[in-house]
Amino acid sequence: MDGTERPLALIDCNSFYASCERIFRPDLRRTPIVVLSNNDGCVIARSAEAKALGIRMGEPYFKIRHELKRRGVAVFSSNYALYGDISERVMTVIEGLVPAVEVYSIDEAFADLTGIADVEGLGRRIRTDVLRCTGIPVGVGIAGTKTLAKLANHSAKRWQKQTGGVVSLLDPDRRDKVLRVTEVGDVWGIGRRMTEHLNRMDIHTAWDLAQADARTLRERFSVVVEKTARELRGTPCLALEEMAPAKREICCSRMFGDRQEAFEPIREAVASYAARACEKLRAQQSLCKRVRISIRTGMFNPEEPKYAQGMVCELPYPTDDTRLITRAAIAGLEHIYRHGYAYSKAEVLLMELCQRGEFSDDLFASTPPAAAERVMEVLDAVNAKWGRNTLRPGRVTLAPKWSMRRDMMSQSFTTRIDQLWTVGCR
């Protein structure tokens, strides 16, 4: 390895949602598992056994329900609270083993391995410790760039029996061998349409992309594709981000479990979405200046009347106050709501976010009450200690009729004391 090369690892959980369900159901160790989207709509996660059966991502559940039952596939509704908690535990284990971590998604993290003498040995230890402490199997890919680390991780899963789930591409010969046998469509960031364009340029493998002229790639496609090619050659273009940048917009949107025609349950839903969005807003210590509220009916039933509308509501000043933002969202809802439609979805979008101190106050504009910030601090502190919605706005209900349909959801084994895993004796 070149002494100037900074080794990175990508740790990726295997079939994460399905693996989370399997932790508390050891009887499903070899059973195919699929996890469904909101309202049990379509397949969004599959175990390796389910993939082997040919079950496709995005397949509508109602179309394959009977086939899944016939083939003995275990089906679960999405349990996001459980998945989020397990993810935090996985990341905590990883953070205790490496110098620095960038949490890339709920089931992936990049790790800085600078100064580690035996990087493959550390990769095997990460796999062992994560599995022992959380029950989640992971793959580890190690390389000198993020794109190559992604490719190494893909190889670790592709040849898991031969590699033991850990692959390092720090050796140039091994790197080139993997590049030659990897289709360009399997490269991080190269989608289906881009693959078609690259194929027309006679670029079919990751090796072909790495050898392509970088300037031509930038001119014909974008700087992103150019950086991808450079990273495949071993030139780092993407830095490790230990602190995720603050989001510029925050959205909370859900499909209703059943169509809603009356205004009151939709208003409850909007209040609940606004409260959740404000939690995320305060978590990244941002303020919001505008709120967009939108509602729509189902758009695919030809016999159902269709309606979709939204509007932007201005706030008097940048704020993170749930009460003010909720009032604005509900005022917008009152303006766009129309009787006579069966609504399927509502959305609250917080816009024009900024950090405290990033905006200039208008001398004649309204100013936030001095106590508002303290009230929100108390709200978040109570909920952090005793659980979400322990303290909540009066419009937010705990068991709403409009909530998502999740008929096959597992217990909240790690996030609710009344649903802890129990072991019985015979």
CSV table of C-alpha atoms in Angstrom, one decimal:
chain,number,residue,atom,x,y,z
A,1,MET,CA,0.0,0.0,0.0
A,2,ASP,CA,1.2,3.5,-0.9
A,3,GLY,CA,2.2,5.3,2.3
A,4,THR,CA,0.2,8.3,1.3
A,5,GLU,CA,-3.0,6.3,0.7
A,6,ARG,CA,-5.6,6.7,3.4
A,7,PRO,CA,-7.4,3.4,3.9
A,8,LEU,CA,-11.2,3.5,4.2
A,9,ALA,CA,-13.7,0.8,5.1
A,10,LEU,CA,-17.4,0.6,4.2
A,11,ILE,CA,-19.3,-1.5,6.7
A,12,ASP,CA,-22.7,-2.5,5.3
A,13,CYS,CA,-25.3,-4.5,7.1
A,14,ASN,CA,-26.6,-7.5,5.2
A,15,SER,CA,-30.3,-7.3,4.3
A,16,PHE,CA,-30.7,-4.9,7.2
A,17,TYR,CA,-34.4,-4.8,7.7
A,18,ALA,CA,-34.8,-8.5,7.3
A,19,SER,CA,-31.8,-9.1,9.6
A,20,CYS,CA,-33.4,-6.9,12.3
A,21,GLU,CA,-36.6,-9.0,12.2
A,22,ARG,CA,-34.5,-12.2,12.5
A,23,ILE,CA,-32.7,-11.1,15.7
A,24,PHE,CA,-35.8,-11.7,17.8
A,25,ARG,CA,-37.1,-14.6,15.7
A,26,PRO,CA,-34.3,-17.2,15.6
A,27,ASP,CA,-36.8,-19.7,14.3
A,28,LEU,CA,-36.6,-17.8,11.0
A,29,ARG,CA,-32.8,-18.2,10.7
A,30,ARG,CA,-33.1,-19.9,7.3
A,31,THR,CA,-36.6,-18.8,6.3
A,32,PRO,CA,-37.0,-16.3,3.4
A,33,ILE,CA,-38.1,-12.9,4.8
A,34,VAL,CA,-39.5,-9.8,3.1
A,35,VAL,CA,-40.3,-6.4,4.6
A,36,LEU,CA,-43.1,-4.2,3.2
A,37,SER,CA,-43.3,-0.4,2.6
A,38,ASN,CA,-45.8,2.0,4.3
A,39,ASN,CA,-49.3,0.7,4.3
A,40,ASP,CA,-48.0,-2.8,3.4
A,41,GLY,CA,-47.7,-1.6,-0.2
A,42,CYS,CA,-44.7,-3.3,-1.8
A,43,VAL,CA,-41.5,-5.2,-1.0
A,44,ILE,CA,-38.7,-2.9,0.1
A,45,ALA,CA,-36.3,-5.4,1.7
A,46,ARG,CA,-35.5,-9.1,1.2
A,47,SER,CA,-33.3,-11.7,2.9
A,48,ALA,CA,-30.8,-13.6,0.9
A,49,GLU,CA,-33.2,-16.6,0.8
A,50,ALA,CA,-36.0,-14.4,-0.5
A,51,LYS,CA,-33.7,-13.0,-3.3
A,52,ALA,CA,-32.9,-16.6,-4.3
A,53,LEU,CA,-36.6,-17.2,-4.8
A,54,GLY,CA,-36.7,-14.4,-7.4
A,55,ILE,CA,-38.8,-12.0,-5.3
A,56,ARG,CA,-38.2,-8.5,-6.8
A,57,MET,CA,-37.8,-5.2,-5.0
A,58,GLY,CA,-40.9,-3.0,-5.4
A,59,GLU,CA,-43.2,-5.9,-6.1
A,60,PRO,CA,-46.8,-5.0,-4.9
A,61,TYR,CA,-47.7,-7.1,-2.0
A,62,PHE,CA,-51.3,-7.7,-3.1
A,63,LYS,CA,-50.1,-9.3,-6.3
A,64,ILE,CA,-47.7,-11.8,-4.6
A,65,ARG,CA,-49.4,-12.3,-1.3
A,66,HIS,CA,-50.7,-15.8,-2.0
A,67,GLU,CA,-47.4,-16.8,-3.7
A,68,LEU,CA,-45.4,-15.7,-0.7
A,69,LYS,CA,-47.6,-17.8,1.6
A,70,ARG,CA,-47.4,-20.8,-0.6
A,71,ARG,CA,-43.5,-20.6,-0.6
A,72,GLY,CA,-43.3,-20.1,3.1
A,73,VAL,CA,-42.0,-16.6,3.1
A,74,ALA,CA,-42.2,-14.6,6.3
A,75,VAL,CA,-43.7,-11.2,5.7
A,76,PHE,CA,-43.3,-8.2,8.0
A,77,SER,CA,-44.6,-4.6,8.0
A,78,SER,CA,-41.9,-1.9,8.3
A,79,ASN,CA,-40.9,-1.4,12.0
A,80,TYR,CA,-38.9,1.8,11.6
A,81,ALA,CA,-38.5,2.4,15.4
A,82,LEU,CA,-36.9,-1.0,15.8
A,83,TYR,CA,-34.6,-0.6,12.7
A,84,GLY,CA,-33.5,2.9,13.8
A,85,ASP,CA,-32.6,1.6,17.3
A,86,ILE,CA,-30.7,-1.4,16.0
A,87,SER,CA,-28.9,0.9,13.6
A,88,GLU,CA,-27.7,3.1,16.4
A,89,ARG,CA,-26.3,0.1,18.3
A,90,VAL,CA,-24.5,-1.1,15.2
A,91,MET,CA,-22.9,2.3,14.7
A,92,THR,CA,-21.9,2.5,18.3
A,93,VAL,CA,-20.0,-0.8,18.1
A,94,ILE,CA,-18.2,0.4,14.9
A,95,GLU,CA,-17.3,3.8,16.5
A,96,GLY,CA,-15.6,2.0,19.3
A,97,LEU,CA,-13.3,0.1,16.9
A,98,VAL,CA,-12.1,2.7,14.4
A,99,PRO,CA,-10.5,6.3,14.5
A,100,ALA,CA,-13.4,8.0,12.7
A,101,VAL,CA,-16.8,7.1,11.3
A,102,GLU,CA,-19.2,8.7,8.7
A,103,VAL,CA,-22.7,7.2,9.1
A,104,TYR,CA,-23.8,7.1,5.5
A,105,SER,CA,-27.2,5.6,5.9
A,106,ILE,CA,-29.3,3.5,8.3
A,107,ASP,CA,-27.3,0.4,7.4
A,108,GLU,CA,-24.0,1.7,6.1
A,109,ALA,CA,-21.0,3.6,7.5
A,110,PHE,CA,-17.6,4.6,6.2
A,111,ALA,CA,-14.7,4.3,8.6
A,112,ASP,CA,-11.2,5.8,8.6
A,113,LEU,CA,-8.6,3.1,9.1
A,114,THR,CA,-5.5,5.4,9.2
A,115,GLY,CA,-2.8,4.0,11.4
A,116,ILE,CA,-4.2,0.5,11.5
A,117,ALA,CA,-1.5,-2.0,10.7
A,118,ASP,CA,-3.7,-5.0,9.9
A,119,VAL,CA,-6.8,-3.6,8.2
A,120,GLU,CA,-8.2,-6.9,7.1
A,121,GLY,CA,-7.8,-8.2,10.6
A,122,LEU,CA,-9.7,-5.2,11.9
A,123,GLY,CA,-12.4,-5.8,9.3
A,124,ARG,CA,-12.9,-9.3,10.6
A,125,ARG,CA,-13.1,-8.0,14.2
A,126,ILE,CA,-15.7,-5.5,13.2
A,127,ARG,CA,-17.8,-8.3,11.6
A,128,THR,CA,-17.4,-10.4,14.7
A,129,ASP,CA,-18.1,-7.7,17.3
A,130,VAL,CA,-21.1,-6.3,15.4
A,131,LEU,CA,-22.7,-9.7,15.1
A,132,ARG,CA,-22.0,-10.6,18.7
A,133,CYS,CA,-23.3,-7.3,20.2
A,134,THR,CA,-26.3,-6.7,17.9
A,135,GLY,CA,-27.0,-9.9,16.0
A,136,ILE,CA,-26.6,-8.1,12.6
A,137,PRO,CA,-24.3,-9.6,10.0
A,138,VAL,CA,-22.2,-7.1,8.0
A,139,GLY,CA,-19.8,-7.0,5.1
A,140,VAL,CA,-16.6,-5.0,5.1
A,141,GLY,CA,-15.0,-3.5,2.1
A,142,ILE,CA,-11.6,-1.8,2.4
A,143,ALA,CA,-9.9,0.5,-0.2
A,144,GLY,CA,-8.2,3.8,-0.7
A,145,THR,CA,-11.3,5.7,-1.9
A,146,LYS,CA,-15.0,5.6,-1.1
A,147,THR,CA,-16.0,4.3,-4.5
A,148,LEU,CA,-13.5,1.4,-4.3
A,149,ALA,CA,-14.6,0.7,-0.7
A,150,LYS,CA,-18.1,0.3,-2.0
A,151,LEU,CA,-16.9,-2.0,-4.7
A,152,ALA,CA,-14.9,-4.0,-2.2
A,153,ASN,CA,-18.0,-4.3,0.0
A,154,HIS,CA,-20.0,-5.5,-3.1
A,155,SER,CA,-17.3,-8.1,-3.7
A,156,ALA,CA,-17.3,-9.2,0.0
A,157,LYS,CA,-21.0,-10.0,-0.3
A,158,ARG,CA,-20.8,-11.5,-3.8
A,159,TRP,CA,-18.1,-14.0,-2.8
A,160,GLN,CA,-18.9,-14.2,0.9
A,161,LYS,CA,-17.9,-17.9,1.3
A,162,GLN,CA,-14.5,-17.3,-0.2
A,163,THR,CA,-13.8,-14.0,1.5
A,164,GLY,CA,-15.4,-14.4,4.8
A,165,GLY,CA,-17.3,-11.2,4.3
A,166,VAL,CA,-14.1,-9.0,4.2
A,167,VAL,CA,-12.4,-7.7,1.1
A,168,SER,CA,-9.5,-5.3,0.8
A,169,LEU,CA,-8.6,-3.6,-2.6
A,170,LEU,CA,-5.6,-1.8,-1.3
A,171,ASP,CA,-3.4,-4.2,-3.3
A,172,PRO,CA,-3.3,-2.8,-6.9
A,173,ASP,CA,-3.3,-6.3,-8.6
A,174,ARG,CA,-6.4,-7.4,-6.6
A,175,ARG,CA,-8.1,-4.1,-7.3
A,176,ASP,CA,-7.6,-4.4,-11.0
A,177,LYS,CA,-8.8,-8.0,-11.0
A,178,VAL,CA,-12.1,-7.0,-9.3
A,179,LEU,CA,-12.5,-4.0,-11.6
A,180,ARG,CA,-12.3,-6.3,-14.6
A,181,VAL,CA,-15.0,-8.7,-13.4
A,182,THR,CA,-17.4,-6.1,-12.1
A,183,GLU,CA,-20.1,-4.7,-14.5
A,184,VAL,CA,-20.2,-0.9,-14.7
A,185,GLY,CA,-23.8,-0.9,-13.5
A,186,ASP,CA,-22.6,-2.3,-10.1
A,187,VAL,CA,-20.4,0.7,-9.5
A,188,TRP,CA,-21.6,3.1,-6.8
A,189,GLY,CA,-23.6,6.0,-8.4
A,190,ILE,CA,-24.0,4.5,-11.8
A,191,GLY,CA,-27.7,3.9,-12.4
A,192,ARG,CA,-29.5,2.0,-15.1
A,193,ARG,CA,-29.8,4.9,-17.6
A,194,MET,CA,-26.1,5.9,-17.1
A,195,THR,CA,-25.2,2.3,-17.6
A,196,GLU,CA,-26.9,2.4,-21.0
A,197,HIS,CA,-25.1,5.6,-22.0
A,198,LEU,CA,-21.7,4.1,-20.9
A,199,ASN,CA,-22.4,0.8,-22.7
A,200,ARG,CA,-22.9,2.8,-26.0
A,201,MET,CA,-19.4,4.2,-25.4
A,202,ASP,CA,-18.1,0.6,-25.1
A,203,ILE,CA,-17.7,1.0,-21.3
A,204,HIS,CA,-19.1,-2.3,-19.9
A,205,THR,CA,-17.0,-2.9,-16.7
A,206,ALA,CA,-15.7,-1.0,-13.8
A,207,TRP,CA,-12.2,-1.4,-15.4
A,208,ASP,CA,-13.4,0.3,-18.6
A,209,LEU,CA,-14.8,3.2,-16.6
A,210,ALA,CA,-11.6,3.6,-14.7
A,211,GLN,CA,-9.6,3.7,-18.0
A,212,ALA,CA,-11.9,6.2,-19.7
A,213,ASP,CA,-10.8,9.8,-20.3
A,214,ALA,CA,-11.9,11.9,-17.3
A,215,ARG,CA,-12.4,15.1,-19.2
A,216,THR,CA,-14.6,13.3,-21.8
A,217,LEU,CA,-16.7,11.9,-19.0
A,218,ARG,CA,-17.2,15.3,-17.4
A,219,GLU,CA,-18.1,16.9,-20.8
A,220,ARG,CA,-20.6,14.2,-21.8
A,221,PHE,CA,-22.1,13.5,-18.4
A,222,SER,CA,-21.1,15.3,-15.2
A,223,VAL,CA,-18.4,16.0,-12.7
A,224,VAL,CA,-19.9,13.2,-10.6
A,225,VAL,CA,-19.1,10.5,-13.2
A,226,GLU,CA,-15.6,12.0,-13.7
A,227,LYS,CA,-15.0,11.7,-9.9
A,228,THR,CA,-16.3,8.1,-9.9
A,229,ALA,CA,-13.8,7.2,-12.6
A,230,ARG,CA,-10.9,8.9,-10.8
A,231,GLU,CA,-11.9,7.1,-7.5
A,232,LEU,CA,-11.9,3.8,-9.3
A,233,ARG,CA,-8.3,4.5,-10.3
A,234,GLY,CA,-7.4,5.1,-6.7
A,235,THR,CA,-7.5,8.9,-6.6
A,236,PRO,CA,-9.6,10.1,-3.6
A,237,CYS,CA,-12.2,12.7,-4.6
A,238,LEU,CA,-14.8,12.2,-1.8
A,239,ALA,CA,-13.7,13.1,1.7
A,240,LEU,CA,-14.9,11.3,4.9
A,241,GLU,CA,-17.6,13.5,6.5
A,242,GLU,CA,-17.6,12.8,10.3
A,243,MET,CA,-20.4,15.4,10.8
A,244,ALA,CA,-23.4,15.1,8.4
A,245,PRO,CA,-24.2,18.5,6.9
A,246,ALA,CA,-27.5,20.1,8.1
A,247,LYS,CA,-30.4,19.4,5.8
A,248,ARG,CA,-31.8,22.4,3.8
A,249,GLU,CA,-35.3,21.0,3.9
A,250,ILE,CA,-37.1,18.6,6.2
A,251,CYS,CA,-40.1,16.6,5.1
A,252,CYS,CA,-42.6,14.4,7.0
A,253,SER,CA,-45.0,12.6,4.7
A,254,ARG,CA,-47.2,9.5,5.2
A,255,MET,CA,-49.9,7.7,3.3
A,256,PHE,CA,-53.1,7.3,5.4
A,257,GLY,CA,-54.0,3.8,6.4
A,258,ASP,CA,-57.5,4.4,4.9
A,259,ARG,CA,-58.8,7.2,2.7
A,260,GLN,CA,-59.8,10.2,4.7
A,261,GLU,CA,-62.7,12.5,3.7
A,262,ALA,CA,-63.4,14.5,6.8
A,263,PHE,CA,-61.2,17.5,7.7
A,264,GLU,CA,-60.6,16.6,11.4
A,265,PRO,CA,-58.5,13.4,10.9
A,266,ILE,CA,-56.4,15.1,8.2
A,267,ARG,CA,-55.8,18.0,10.5
A,268,GLU,CA,-54.7,15.6,13.2
A,269,ALA,CA,-52.3,14.0,10.7
A,270,VAL,CA,-50.8,17.3,9.7
A,271,ALA,CA,-50.3,18.3,13.3
A,272,SER,CA,-48.5,15.0,13.9
A,273,TYR,CA,-46.3,15.4,10.9
A,274,ALA,CA,-45.5,19.0,11.8
A,275,ALA,CA,-44.5,17.9,15.3
A,276,ARG,CA,-42.2,15.2,13.9
A,277,ALA,CA,-40.6,17.5,11.4
A,278,CYS,CA,-39.9,20.0,14.2
A,279,GLU,CA,-38.2,17.3,16.2
A,280,LYS,CA,-35.8,16.7,13.3
A,281,LEU,CA,-35.4,20.5,12.9
A,282,ARG,CA,-34.3,21.0,16.5
A,283,ALA,CA,-32.1,17.9,16.4
A,284,GLN,CA,-29.9,19.6,13.8
A,285,GLN,CA,-30.2,22.9,15.6
A,286,SER,CA,-31.9,24.7,12.6
A,287,LEU,CA,-34.7,27.2,12.3
A,288,CYS,CA,-37.4,27.3,9.6
A,289,LYS,CA,-38.8,30.3,7.7
A,290,ARG,CA,-41.4,28.7,5.5
A,291,VAL,CA,-43.7,25.7,5.7
A,292,ARG,CA,-45.3,23.9,2.7
A,293,ILE,CA,-48.4,21.8,3.3
A,294,SER,CA,-49.9,19.6,0.6
A,295,ILE,CA,-52.6,16.9,0.4
A,296,ARG,CA,-53.7,14.6,-2.4
A,297,THR,CA,-56.1,11.8,-3.2
A,298,GLY,CA,-55.1,8.5,-4.7
A,299,MET,CA,-53.9,9.1,-8.3
A,300,PHE,CA,-54.2,5.7,-9.9
A,301,ASN,CA,-57.8,4.6,-9.6
A,302,PRO,CA,-59.6,5.9,-12.8
A,303,GLU,CA,-63.0,5.8,-11.0
A,304,GLU,CA,-61.9,8.0,-8.1
A,305,PRO,CA,-62.1,11.8,-8.2
A,306,LYS,CA,-58.6,13.2,-8.1
A,307,TYR,CA,-57.3,16.3,-6.3
A,308,ALA,CA,-53.9,17.5,-5.3
A,309,GLN,CA,-53.0,20.9,-3.9
A,310,GLY,CA,-50.3,22.5,-1.8
A,311,MET,CA,-49.3,26.0,-0.5
A,312,VAL,CA,-46.4,27.7,1.1
A,313,CYS,CA,-47.0,29.4,4.5
A,314,GLU,CA,-44.7,32.2,5.6
A,315,LEU,CA,-43.6,32.3,9.2
A,316,PRO,CA,-43.2,35.6,11.0
A,317,TYR,CA,-39.6,34.8,11.9
A,318,PRO,CA,-37.2,31.8,11.7
A,319,THR,CA,-38.3,29.4,14.4
A,320,ASP,CA,-38.2,25.8,15.6
A,321,ASP,CA,-41.4,26.3,17.7
A,322,THR,CA,-43.7,23.3,17.1
A,323,ARG,CA,-46.7,25.4,18.1
A,324,LEU,CA,-46.1,28.1,15.6
A,325,ILE,CA,-45.2,25.8,12.8
A,326,THR,CA,-48.2,23.6,13.4
A,327,ARG,CA,-50.5,26.6,13.4
A,328,ALA,CA,-49.1,27.7,10.1
A,329,ALA,CA,-49.5,24.2,8.6
A,330,ILE,CA,-53.1,23.9,9.7
A,331,ALA,CA,-53.9,27.3,8.4
A,332,GLY,CA,-52.5,26.2,5.0
A,333,LEU,CA,-54.5,23.0,5.2
A,334,GLU,CA,-57.7,24.9,5.8
A,335,HIS,CA,-57.1,26.9,2.7
A,336,ILE,CA,-56.4,24.0,0.3
A,337,TYR,CA,-58.8,21.4,1.7
A,338,ARG,CA,-61.8,20.6,-0.4
A,339,HIS,CA,-64.9,18.6,0.6
A,340,GLY,CA,-66.0,15.6,-1.5
A,341,TYR,CA,-62.6,13.9,-2.0
A,342,ALA,CA,-61.1,10.8,-0.4
A,343,TYR,CA,-57.5,11.9,0.6
A,344,SER,CA,-54.7,9.4,0.7
A,345,LYS,CA,-51.7,11.4,1.8
A,346,ALA,CA,-50.6,14.6,3.5
A,347,GLU,CA,-47.1,16.2,3.6
A,348,VAL,CA,-45.4,18.9,5.7
A,349,LEU,CA,-42.2,20.3,4.3
A,350,LEU,CA,-40.0,22.7,6.3
A,351,MET,CA,-38.2,25.1,3.9
A,352,GLU,CA,-35.5,27.8,4.0
A,353,LEU,CA,-33.7,26.3,6.9
A,354,CYS,CA,-30.9,28.1,8.5
A,355,GLN,CA,-28.7,27.9,11.6
A,356,ARG,CA,-29.0,30.3,14.5
A,357,GLY,CA,-27.1,33.4,13.7
A,358,GLU,CA,-27.3,32.9,9.9
A,359,PHE,CA,-30.1,35.3,9.4
A,360,SER,CA,-30.4,39.1,9.9
A,361,ASP,CA,-33.4,40.3,12.0
A,362,ASP,CA,-35.6,42.9,10.5
A,363,LEU,CA,-35.8,45.8,12.9
A,364,PHE,CA,-39.6,46.1,12.5
A,365,ALA,CA,-40.4,42.4,12.2
A,366,SER,CA,-41.9,40.2,14.9
A,367,THR,CA,-39.5,38.5,17.2
A,368,PRO,CA,-39.8,35.1,18.9
A,369,PRO,CA,-41.0,35.1,22.5
A,370,ALA,CA,-38.1,34.7,24.9
A,371,ALA,CA,-39.7,31.7,26.5
A,372,ALA,CA,-40.4,29.8,23.3
A,373,GLU,CA,-36.8,28.3,23.1
A,374,ARG,CA,-37.0,27.1,26.7
A,375,VAL,CA,-40.4,25.5,26.1
A,376,MET,CA,-39.1,23.5,23.2
A,377,GLU,CA,-36.0,22.5,25.2
A,378,VAL,CA,-38.2,21.1,28.0
A,379,LEU,CA,-40.4,19.3,25.4
A,380,ASP,CA,-37.4,17.6,23.9
A,381,ALA,CA,-35.8,16.8,27.2
A,382,VAL,CA,-39.0,15.1,28.5
A,383,ASN,CA,-39.5,13.0,25.4
A,384,ALA,CA,-35.8,12.1,25.3
A,385,LYS,CA,-36.0,10.7,28.8
A,386,TRP,CA,-39.5,9.1,28.8
A,387,GLY,CA,-40.1,8.4,25.1
A,388,ARG,CA,-41.5,10.1,22.1
A,389,ASN,CA,-44.9,11.8,22.6
A,390,THR,CA,-44.8,11.6,26.4
A,391,LEU,CA,-45.2,15.4,26.1
A,392,ARG,CA,-46.9,16.5,22.9
A,393,PRO,CA,-49.2,19.2,21.4
A,394,GLY,CA,-52.9,18.6,22.1
A,395,ARG,CA,-53.7,18.0,18.5
A,396,VAL,CA,-51.3,15.0,18.3
A,397,THR,CA,-53.1,11.8,19.1
A,398,LEU,CA,-51.4,8.5,20.1
A,399,ALA,CA,-53.7,6.0,18.3
A,400,PRO,CA,-55.1,7.9,15.3
A,401,LYS,CA,-57.5,6.2,12.9
A,402,TRP,CA,-55.6,7.6,9.9
A,403,SER,CA,-52.3,6.0,10.8
A,404,MET,CA,-50.4,3.7,8.4
A,405,ARG,CA,-51.7,0.2,7.9
A,406,ARG,CA,-49.0,-2.2,9.3
A,407,ASP,CA,-50.9,-5.4,10.0
A,408,MET,CA,-47.8,-7.6,10.2
A,409,MET,CA,-45.5,-5.4,12.2
A,410,SER,CA,-43.3,-7.1,14.8
A,411,GLN,CA,-43.0,-5.9,18.4
A,412,SER,CA,-40.9,-2.9,19.3
A,413,PHE,CA,-38.5,-5.2,21.2
A,414,THR,CA,-36.0,-2.5,22.1
A,415,THR,CA,-38.0,0.7,22.2
A,416,ARG,CA,-41.1,-0.1,24.3
A,417,ILE,CA,-40.9,-1.6,27.8
A,418,ASP,CA,-44.2,-3.3,27.4
A,419,GLN,CA,-42.9,-5.2,24.3
A,420,LEU,CA,-39.6,-6.5,25.5
A,421,TRP,CA,-38.5,-9.9,24.3
A,422,THR,CA,-39.5,-12.6,26.7
A,423,VAL,CA,-38.1,-16.1,27.0
A,424,GLY,CA,-40.4,-18.8,28.4
A,425,CYS,CA,-39.4,-22.1,30.0
A,426,ARG,CA,-41.2,-25.4,29.2
